[in-house]
Amino acid sequence: MSDPSGQEPSGGRGTRQYSDEELQDLVASTDSGARNPSNRAVALLISGTALVWSLYQLWIAQPQLWFGEYLPVLNSSQTRPLHLMFAIFLAFLAYPALKSSPRDRVPLIDWALALVGAACCFYVFAWSDRLAMTARSGLPTEFQVILGAVGLVVLLEASRRALGPALTIVGSLFLLYAYFGTGWLIPELIEHEGLSFSALINAQWLDTSGVFGIPLGVSTAFVFLFVLFGSLLDKAGAGNYFIKLAFAGLGHLRGGPAKAAVVGSAMTGVISGSSIANVVTTGTFTIPLMKRVGFTSEQAGSVEVASSVNGQIMPPVMGAAAFLMVEFIGISYLEVIKHAFIPAVISYIALVYIVHLEALKKDMPALGEAKSFASMILKFLIGFAITGVAFTALIYAANALQAVAPGLTGPVFMAALLGVYLLLVAVAARRPDLEVDDPNDPNIRLPTVGEVYATGLHFILPIFVLIWFLMVERQSPAKSAFYATSLMLFIIVTQRPLKALFRGEGGRLASEFAAGFVDLRDGLIAGARNMIGIGVATAAAGIIVATVTKTPIGTELAGLVEQLSGGVLFLMLVFVGLFSLILGMGLPTTANYIVVSSLMASVVVSLGAQEGLIVPLIAAHLFVFYFGIMADVTPPVGLASFAAAAVSGGDPIRTGFTAFFYSLRTVALPFLFVYNPTLILYGVDLGTAAGIVQAIFVFVVATFAMLLFAAATQGYFLARSRLHESLALLAVAFTLFVPNFWLDMVQPPFREIAPAQFEEAVANAPEEARLRLLVRGPDFNTGEMTETTLVMDIEGATAQERIRNSGLLLFPEGDAVRLDEPMFGTDTAEKLSNFDFYAETPVTLAEVQAPADRLPAQVFYVPALLLLGLVILLQRRRQTKPAF
């Protein structure tokens, strides 16, 4: 155990424990800018610009557009340049160029870069009509090309300052690749003719598909509001409330501080879009307490890293990746949340269990009087069920009111919300406000849930409003976030004076109102400053997106991965995961997802299809996203690991490797839901009772399997596991996750149908069934023979109608069936775009597969559970302490 000072006795690298001021500087330097000008006018300019940016974003986000009668309504081609203008201007004022650069003043070169960058963005806003007639019609002027080139250079420099060199280097390489096309460093597989300088600048800066494309559009429309929402919640005191609540509920257990760190990070992950901010915010309190009960500095830091990074895969925000997935995949926001929910939740549950196993292995004490882990879980499940029933009842009540008096629904809802808010603030006013505890206090006293929960229940209301509008009203993420943020604005201004009023301190109303407005101002400024890096990152990542669309790199990466893996599907997925991990190094979550999904998501889908595995696009995007965020954990970059080591005083490299070991479940999950998409509820209809039952079953089985996986990797279950016991637990977990793996070895999943009988098979297939088609033919780029598996959805009454709906154009030629180029604009045309339909060798339908009648895959649960029972029997003999 470490000494009372919290410092490790060994003299390894990175062992110095940072002070609170240094930790706040660490967060500022990565998230909001480390510069703090001594000149009051400059400081006010930075704060004022950030404040104006937040107000501008609220103005363009408000859904009623009441000002449309008096002021012009801005379209996306105008709001995006202004968004980036604020981000670039603040990036040069808030982020020093180098570590040695002055932090107390803004050098002249930074003023010049800030103004030039802002001017380049403002031109795109102010002269959008002229750009539409010239550059966006393929005729850029010389001035526009020069301005665009300057804008790109300034943007890349802003990216380097705000995010480090990673994205700047990647963006520069992609620009060079797009311009040159060929060269000794460019593999022959992805060579192209190269773009002219004016075409390159036009595509990247002047058009709406590069810097000002979809990623920046998502940042403008959705991400800013959610970051601002989180900033206001934190400024109001919600962050401290969530941490205190987690410690009140879990701190009394074995290894309680670590369990509380996991749950606290999960809750703060809702209001934080940054792994590093999450580590420092919760870690400054949790890490010293973890070390106090027996965790080493590296273990304490690793638990915090694993839980904080997991916050990026936790709906509803997912580090803003959720909104990008909506745009990139073309599915609704609710669908993204549905698919991402189970993997994220079971990953957190498994991390709590990993911490519990560490506490058992080391026989760690509890802080204060020990309590039962099992009873805590039971209470949580009861509370979860009650909340679910109450939420469902509220939905039915709202629907009934809507049916009886539709015009009263809005006013009644607002009046009820106001009444509940006043009641919850009145309840909170009966207790003292929560103070931030000192984790190094030797006499620290853990609060009880009863003491904490009532002090911040009103913070749940804006989150409730967000969920209500997203899930019940089915509003857009932008509109939902606007309503939730509007309520948060009201709460942050009124909670202080209302508490004073309820406490009988009427004389303090004016001062408390003033303090509320100060909190509001600070929250708006902090939200904008936290958006600087994200705004710049999404713009710079647009360079990669535009290059992928303008060059063959996006389509040819699949061939490169296939060559490296030798055609073995599992190895393909491993290589894609490694590429995603490397591409994600040093990037914030948003830019990370844009880069890895642009390059690697389609590779997973196309390679899976070539090997007969149909991978849903959402599964592919989640696959690369999971591996991308692991870059925050993994050395040598591992930004979150370095931040945790700064808090704990541990070695950052060892912290990173330990955190990676704790995060093995996050590494395993993407493989599991690629092979078994039911884990992400793909194909499960939550609108039916049967679908809900199936979802609950999937959740329970997946949770149980993930706990067994955690026990196997930790080498402890009921007692310390022997090697054969750990292998048995891994086999049981794998069987519960992917039972169809064993079934496919016993019974083939499909029956083969001759291509000549395709039309008959289509006619006999039941409505909404699926046929798998193996298509073989020459590759469009290489001319070599290739094949892919295509899924055909059965839609229509007759065989001809079903084939027409699929977009396929087939020509029977004896026993063979030749394919012509599919109907333009259909999904089939996109999926078969790599085939050359005009070569001498025709593209043919090589094989038709229909689902076979076979045993349910769940039959393999029986031998798996019997094997688990055997492990339990073996370990019960050696068990010396309760498992929970």
PDB file of N, CA, C and O in Angstrom, residues 792-838:
ATOM      1  N   MET A 792     -31.138 -10.674 -49.469  1.00  0.00           N
ATOM      2  CA  MET A 792     -32.315 -10.210 -50.201  1.00  0.00           C
ATOM      3  C   MET A 792     -33.538 -10.306 -49.291  1.00  0.00           C
ATOM      4  O   MET A 792     -33.932 -11.389 -48.849  1.00  0.00           O
ATOM      5  N   ASP A 793     -34.119  -9.163 -48.970  1.00  0.00           N
ATOM      6  CA  ASP A 793     -35.349  -9.125 -48.173  1.00  0.00           C
ATOM      7  C   ASP A 793     -36.535  -9.432 -49.064  1.00  0.00           C
ATOM      8  O   ASP A 793     -36.678  -8.846 -50.143  1.00  0.00           O
ATOM      9  N   ILE A 794     -37.389 -10.331 -48.599  1.00  0.00           N
ATOM     10  CA  ILE A 794     -38.575 -10.716 -49.370  1.00  0.00           C
ATOM     11  C   ILE A 794     -39.687  -9.714 -49.097  1.00  0.00           C
ATOM     12  O   ILE A 794     -40.272  -9.682 -48.018  1.00  0.00           O
ATOM     13  N   GLU A 795     -39.961  -8.867 -50.096  1.00  0.00           N
ATOM     14  CA  GLU A 795     -41.005  -7.841 -49.976  1.00  0.00           C
ATOM     15  C   GLU A 795     -41.819  -7.827 -51.261  1.00  0.00           C
ATOM     16  O   GLU A 795     -41.280  -7.570 -52.340  1.00  0.00           O
ATOM     17  N   GLY A 796     -43.109  -8.112 -51.145  1.00  0.00           N
ATOM     18  CA  GLY A 796     -43.979  -8.117 -52.321  1.00  0.00           C
ATOM     19  C   GLY A 796     -44.821  -9.386 -52.386  1.00  0.00           C
ATOM     20  O   GLY A 796     -44.595 -10.352 -51.641  1.00  0.00           O
ATOM     21  N   ALA A 797     -45.781  -9.397 -53.297  1.00  0.00           N
ATOM     22  CA  ALA A 797     -46.731 -10.523 -53.398  1.00  0.00           C
ATOM     23  C   ALA A 797     -46.224 -11.612 -54.328  1.00  0.00           C
ATOM     24  O   ALA A 797     -46.251 -12.798 -53.999  1.00  0.00           O
ATOM     25  N   THR A 798     -45.747 -11.232 -55.520  1.00  0.00           N
ATOM     26  CA  THR A 798     -45.299 -12.222 -56.508  1.00  0.00           C
ATOM     27  C   THR A 798     -43.776 -12.256 -56.575  1.00  0.00           C
ATOM     28  O   THR A 798     -43.091 -11.340 -56.091  1.00  0.00           O
ATOM     29  N   ALA A 799     -43.262 -13.315 -57.226  1.00  0.00           N
ATOM     30  CA  ALA A 799     -41.807 -13.445 -57.367  1.00  0.00           C
ATOM     31  C   ALA A 799     -41.227 -12.282 -58.156  1.00  0.00           C
ATOM     32  O   ALA A 799     -40.174 -11.723 -57.799  1.00  0.00           O
ATOM     33  N   GLN A 800     -41.937 -11.878 -59.236  1.00  0.00           N
ATOM     34  CA  GLN A 800     -41.428 -10.776 -60.068  1.00  0.00           C
ATOM     35  C   GLN A 800     -41.374  -9.467 -59.270  1.00  0.00           C
ATOM     36  O   GLN A 800     -40.412  -8.694 -59.374  1.00  0.00           O
ATOM     37  N   GLU A 801     -42.413  -9.242 -58.467  1.00  0.00           N
ATOM     38  CA  GLU A 801     -42.453  -8.009 -57.673  1.00  0.00           C
ATOM     39  C   GLU A 801     -41.344  -8.012 -56.617  1.00  0.00           C
ATOM     40  O   GLU A 801     -40.705  -6.986 -56.365  1.00  0.00           O
ATOM     41  N   ARG A 802     -41.107  -9.168 -56.013  1.00  0.00           N
ATOM     42  CA  ARG A 802     -40.059  -9.274 -54.995  1.00  0.00           C
ATOM     43  C   ARG A 802     -38.676  -9.039 -55.590  1.00  0.00           C
ATOM     44  O   ARG A 802     -37.834  -8.355 -54.982  1.00  0.00           O
ATOM     45  N   ILE A 803     -38.437  -9.594 -56.775  1.00  0.00           N
ATOM     46  CA  ILE A 803     -37.140  -9.394 -57.436  1.00  0.00           C
ATOM     47  C   ILE A 803     -36.973  -7.932 -57.842  1.00  0.00           C
ATOM     48  O   ILE A 803     -35.899  -7.339 -57.692  1.00  0.00           O
ATOM     49  N   ARG A 804     -38.078  -7.337 -58.345  1.00  0.00           N
ATOM     50  CA  ARG A 804     -38.020  -5.922 -58.748  1.00  0.00           C
ATOM     51  C   ARG A 804     -37.730  -5.028 -57.539  1.00  0.00           C
ATOM     52  O   ARG A 804     -36.947  -4.087 -57.631  1.00  0.00           O
ATOM     53  N   ASN A 805     -38.347  -5.329 -56.391  1.00  0.00           N
ATOM     54  CA  ASN A 805     -38.120  -4.526 -55.186  1.00  0.00           C
ATOM     55  C   ASN A 805     -36.686  -4.629 -54.685  1.00  0.00           C
ATOM     56  O   ASN A 805     -36.182  -3.711 -54.036  1.00  0.00           O
ATOM     57  N   SER A 806     -36.029  -5.754 -54.996  1.00  0.00           N
ATOM     58  CA  SER A 806     -34.644  -5.932 -54.542  1.00  0.00           C
ATOM     59  C   SER A 806     -33.658  -5.129 -55.374  1.00  0.00           C
ATOM     60  O   SER A 806     -32.519  -4.912 -54.947  1.00  0.00           O
ATOM     61  N   GLY A 807     -34.062  -4.713 -56.577  1.00  0.00           N
ATOM     62  CA  GLY A 807     -33.164  -3.971 -57.449  1.00  0.00           C
ATOM     63  C   GLY A 807     -32.324  -4.845 -58.354  1.00  0.00           C
ATOM     64  O   GLY A 807     -31.540  -4.343 -59.164  1.00  0.00           O
ATOM     65  N   LEU A 808     -32.457  -6.167 -58.237  1.00  0.00           N
ATOM     66  CA  LEU A 808     -31.657  -7.088 -59.043  1.00  0.00           C
ATOM     67  C   LEU A 808     -32.182  -7.177 -60.479  1.00  0.00           C
ATOM     68  O   LEU A 808     -33.394  -7.145 -60.710  1.00  0.00           O
ATOM     69  N   LEU A 809     -31.258  -7.300 -61.422  1.00  0.00           N
ATOM     70  CA  LEU A 809     -31.598  -7.548 -62.822  1.00  0.00           C
ATOM     71  C   LEU A 809     -30.935  -8.867 -63.217  1.00  0.00           C
ATOM     72  O   LEU A 809     -29.709  -8.941 -63.348  1.00  0.00           O
ATOM     73  N   LEU A 810     -31.747  -9.942 -63.366  1.00  0.00           N
ATOM     74  CA  LEU A 810     -31.217 -11.282 -63.606  1.00  0.00           C
ATOM     75  C   LEU A 810     -31.612 -11.805 -64.985  1.00  0.00           C
ATOM     76  O   LEU A 810     -32.726 -11.553 -65.449  1.00  0.00           O
ATOM     77  N   PHE A 811     -30.702 -12.572 -65.603  1.00  0.00           N
ATOM     78  CA  PHE A 811     -30.940 -13.151 -66.917  1.00  0.00           C
ATOM     79  C   PHE A 811     -30.531 -14.623 -66.888  1.00  0.00           C
ATOM     80  O   PHE A 811     -29.335 -14.941 -66.960  1.00  0.00           O
ATOM     81  N   PRO A 812     -31.513 -15.537 -66.748  1.00  0.00           N
ATOM     82  CA  PRO A 812     -31.191 -16.973 -66.742  1.00  0.00           C
ATOM     83  C   PRO A 812     -30.577 -17.396 -68.070  1.00  0.00           C
ATOM     84  O   PRO A 812     -31.049 -17.015 -69.138  1.00  0.00           O
ATOM     85  N   GLU A 813     -29.498 -18.179 -67.981  1.00  0.00           N
ATOM     86  CA  GLU A 813     -28.827 -18.723 -69.175  1.00  0.00           C
ATOM     87  C   GLU A 813     -28.544 -20.195 -68.903  1.00  0.00           C
ATOM     88  O   GLU A 813     -27.460 -20.566 -68.466  1.00  0.00           O
ATOM     89  N   GLY A 814     -29.550 -21.044 -69.138  1.00  0.00           N
ATOM     90  CA  GLY A 814     -29.427 -22.469 -68.838  1.00  0.00           C
ATOM     91  C   GLY A 814     -29.413 -22.683 -67.334  1.00  0.00           C
ATOM     92  O   GLY A 814     -30.301 -22.226 -66.608  1.00  0.00           O
ATOM     93  N   ASP A 815     -28.366 -23.354 -66.832  1.00  0.00           N
ATOM     94  CA  ASP A 815     -28.243 -23.590 -65.393  1.00  0.00           C
ATOM     95  C   ASP A 815     -27.633 -22.400 -64.666  1.00  0.00           C
ATOM     96  O   ASP A 815     -27.601 -22.371 -63.427  1.00  0.00           O
ATOM     97  N   ALA A 816     -27.117 -21.436 -65.424  1.00  0.00           N
ATOM     98  CA  ALA A 816     -26.486 -20.268 -64.811  1.00  0.00           C
ATOM     99  C   ALA A 816     -27.452 -19.077 -64.837  1.00  0.00           C
ATOM    100  O   ALA A 816     -28.409 -19.044 -65.606  1.00  0.00           O
ATOM    101  N   VAL A 817     -27.175 -18.105 -63.964  1.00  0.00           N
ATOM    102  CA  VAL A 817     -27.963 -16.866 -63.916  1.00  0.00           C
ATOM    103  C   VAL A 817     -26.987 -15.704 -63.946  1.00  0.00           C
ATOM    104  O   VAL A 817     -26.158 -15.546 -63.043  1.00  0.00           O
ATOM    105  N   ARG A 818     -27.064 -14.894 -65.020  1.00  0.00           N
ATOM    106  CA  ARG A 818     -26.194 -13.731 -65.159  1.00  0.00           C
ATOM    107  C   ARG A 818     -26.868 -12.512 -64.541  1.00  0.00           C
ATOM    108  O   ARG A 818     -28.078 -12.344 -64.619  1.00  0.00           O
ATOM    109  N   LEU A 819     -26.036 -11.650 -63.900  1.00  0.00           N
ATOM    110  CA  LEU A 819     -26.543 -10.417 -63.307  1.00  0.00           C
ATOM    111  C   LEU A 819     -26.112  -9.234 -64.145  1.00  0.00           C
ATOM    112  O   LEU A 819     -24.954  -9.145 -64.570  1.00  0.00           O
ATOM    113  N   ASP A 820     -27.067  -8.335 -64.394  1.00  0.00           N
ATOM    114  CA  ASP A 820     -26.725  -7.062 -65.015  1.00  0.00           C
ATOM    115  C   ASP A 820     -26.595  -6.031 -63.898  1.00  0.00           C
ATOM    116  O   ASP A 820     -26.920  -6.294 -62.736  1.00  0.00           O
ATOM    117  N   GLU A 821     -26.116  -4.835 -64.250  1.00  0.00           N
ATOM    118  CA  GLU A 821     -25.939  -3.791 -63.240  1.00  0.00           C
ATOM    119  C   GLU A 821     -27.272  -3.507 -62.555  1.00  0.00           C
ATOM    120  O   GLU A 821     -28.276  -3.255 -63.233  1.00  0.00           O
ATOM    121  N   PRO A 822     -27.328  -3.548 -61.215  1.00  0.00           N
ATOM    122  CA  PRO A 822     -28.611  -3.361 -60.506  1.00  0.00           C
ATOM    123  C   PRO A 822     -29.201  -1.982 -60.750  1.00  0.00           C
ATOM    124  O   PRO A 822     -28.522  -1.061 -61.223  1.00  0.00           O
ATOM    125  N   MET A 823     -30.499  -1.865 -60.443  1.00  0.00           N
ATOM    126  CA  MET A 823     -31.195  -0.589 -60.642  1.00  0.00           C
ATOM    127  C   MET A 823     -30.522   0.519 -59.842  1.00  0.00           C
ATOM    128  O   MET A 823     -30.226   0.345 -58.658  1.00  0.00           O
ATOM    129  N   PHE A 824     -30.298   1.633 -60.498  1.00  0.00           N
ATOM    130  CA  PHE A 824     -29.593   2.761 -59.889  1.00  0.00           C
ATOM    131  C   PHE A 824     -30.376   3.288 -58.680  1.00  0.00           C
ATOM    132  O   PHE A 824     -31.594   3.404 -58.704  1.00  0.00           O
ATOM    133  N   GLY A 825     -29.626   3.602 -57.616  1.00  0.00           N
ATOM    134  CA  GLY A 825     -30.242   4.185 -56.430  1.00  0.00           C
ATOM    135  C   GLY A 825     -30.714   3.189 -55.397  1.00  0.00           C
ATOM    136  O   GLY A 825     -31.150   3.580 -54.306  1.00  0.00           O
ATOM    137  N   THR A 826     -30.646   1.887 -55.709  1.00  0.00           N
ATOM    138  CA  THR A 826     -31.079   0.869 -54.746  1.00  0.00           C
ATOM    139  C   THR A 826     -29.903   0.462 -53.859  1.00  0.00           C
ATOM    140  O   THR A 826     -28.739   0.692 -54.192  1.00  0.00           O
ATOM    141  N   ASP A 827     -30.226  -0.148 -52.701  1.00  0.00           N
ATOM    142  CA  ASP A 827     -29.171  -0.638 -51.811  1.00  0.00           C
ATOM    143  C   ASP A 827     -28.324  -1.701 -52.503  1.00  0.00           C
ATOM    144  O   ASP A 827     -27.113  -1.793 -52.276  1.00  0.00           O
ATOM    145  N   THR A 828     -28.969  -2.496 -53.340  1.00  0.00           N
ATOM    146  CA  THR A 828     -28.246  -3.554 -54.047  1.00  0.00           C
ATOM    147  C   THR A 828     -27.173  -2.966 -54.960  1.00  0.00           C
ATOM    148  O   THR A 828     -26.065  -3.499 -55.067  1.00  0.00           O
ATOM    149  N   ALA A 829     -27.495  -1.873 -55.635  1.00  0.00           N
ATOM    150  CA  ALA A 829     -26.523  -1.229 -56.525  1.00  0.00           C
ATOM    151  C   ALA A 829     -25.294  -0.783 -55.735  1.00  0.00           C
ATOM    152  O   ALA A 829     -24.154  -0.917 -56.204  1.00  0.00           O
ATOM    153  N   GLU A 830     -25.500  -0.269 -54.542  1.00  0.00           N
ATOM    154  CA  GLU A 830     -24.377   0.177 -53.717  1.00  0.00           C
ATOM    155  C   GLU A 830     -23.537  -1.012 -53.248  1.00  0.00           C
ATOM    156  O   GLU A 830     -22.310  -0.968 -53.266  1.00  0.00           O
ATOM    157  N   LYS A 831     -24.220  -2.095 -52.846  1.00  0.00           N
ATOM    158  CA  LYS A 831     -23.494  -3.251 -52.317  1.00  0.00           C
ATOM    159  C   LYS A 831     -22.719  -4.012 -53.399  1.00  0.00           C
ATOM    160  O   LYS A 831     -21.751  -4.694 -53.090  1.00  0.00           O
ATOM    161  N   LEU A 832     -23.157  -3.893 -54.654  1.00  0.00           N
ATOM    162  CA  LEU A 832     -22.470  -4.592 -55.746  1.00  0.00           C
ATOM    163  C   LEU A 832     -21.649  -3.641 -56.609  1.00  0.00           C
ATOM    164  O   LEU A 832     -21.289  -3.959 -57.735  1.00  0.00           O
ATOM    165  N   SER A 833     -21.355  -2.458 -56.064  1.00  0.00           N
ATOM    166  CA  SER A 833     -20.664  -1.442 -56.860  1.00  0.00           C
ATOM    167  C   SER A 833     -19.227  -1.826 -57.196  1.00  0.00           C
ATOM    168  O   SER A 833     -18.618  -1.251 -58.099  1.00  0.00           O
ATOM    169  N   ASN A 834     -18.651  -2.787 -56.481  1.00  0.00           N
ATOM    170  CA  ASN A 834     -17.265  -3.192 -56.755  1.00  0.00           C
ATOM    171  C   ASN A 834     -17.141  -4.157 -57.928  1.00  0.00           C
ATOM    172  O   ASN A 834     -16.030  -4.500 -58.327  1.00  0.00           O
ATOM    173  N   PHE A 835     -18.271  -4.612 -58.459  1.00  0.00           N
ATOM    174  CA  PHE A 835     -18.217  -5.574 -59.573  1.00  0.00           C
ATOM    175  C   PHE A 835     -18.216  -4.838 -60.922  1.00  0.00           C
ATOM    176  O   PHE A 835     -18.852  -3.801 -61.079  1.00  0.00           O
ATOM    177  N   ASP A 836     -17.494  -5.430 -61.893  1.00  0.00           N
ATOM    178  CA  ASP A 836     -17.446  -4.887 -63.246  1.00  0.00           C
ATOM    179  C   ASP A 836     -18.474  -5.654 -64.096  1.00  0.00           C
ATOM    180  O   ASP A 836     -18.222  -6.777 -64.535  1.00  0.00           O
ATOM    181  N   PHE A 837     -19.627  -5.027 -64.333  1.00  0.00           N
ATOM    182  CA  PHE A 837     -20.711  -5.684 -65.060  1.00  0.00           C
ATOM    183  C   PHE A 837     -20.521  -5.613 -66.580  1.00  0.00           C
ATOM    184  O   PHE A 837     -21.343  -6.145 -67.328  1.00  0.00           O
ATOM    185  N   TYR A 838     -19.447  -4.932 -67.039  1.00  0.00           N
ATOM    186  CA  TYR A 838     -19.228  -4.778 -68.477  1.00  0.00           C
ATOM    187  C   TYR A 838     -17.980  -5.499 -68.958  1.00  0.00           C
ATOM    188  O   TYR A 838     -17.548  -5.319 -70.091  1.00  0.00           O
TER     189      TYR A 838
END
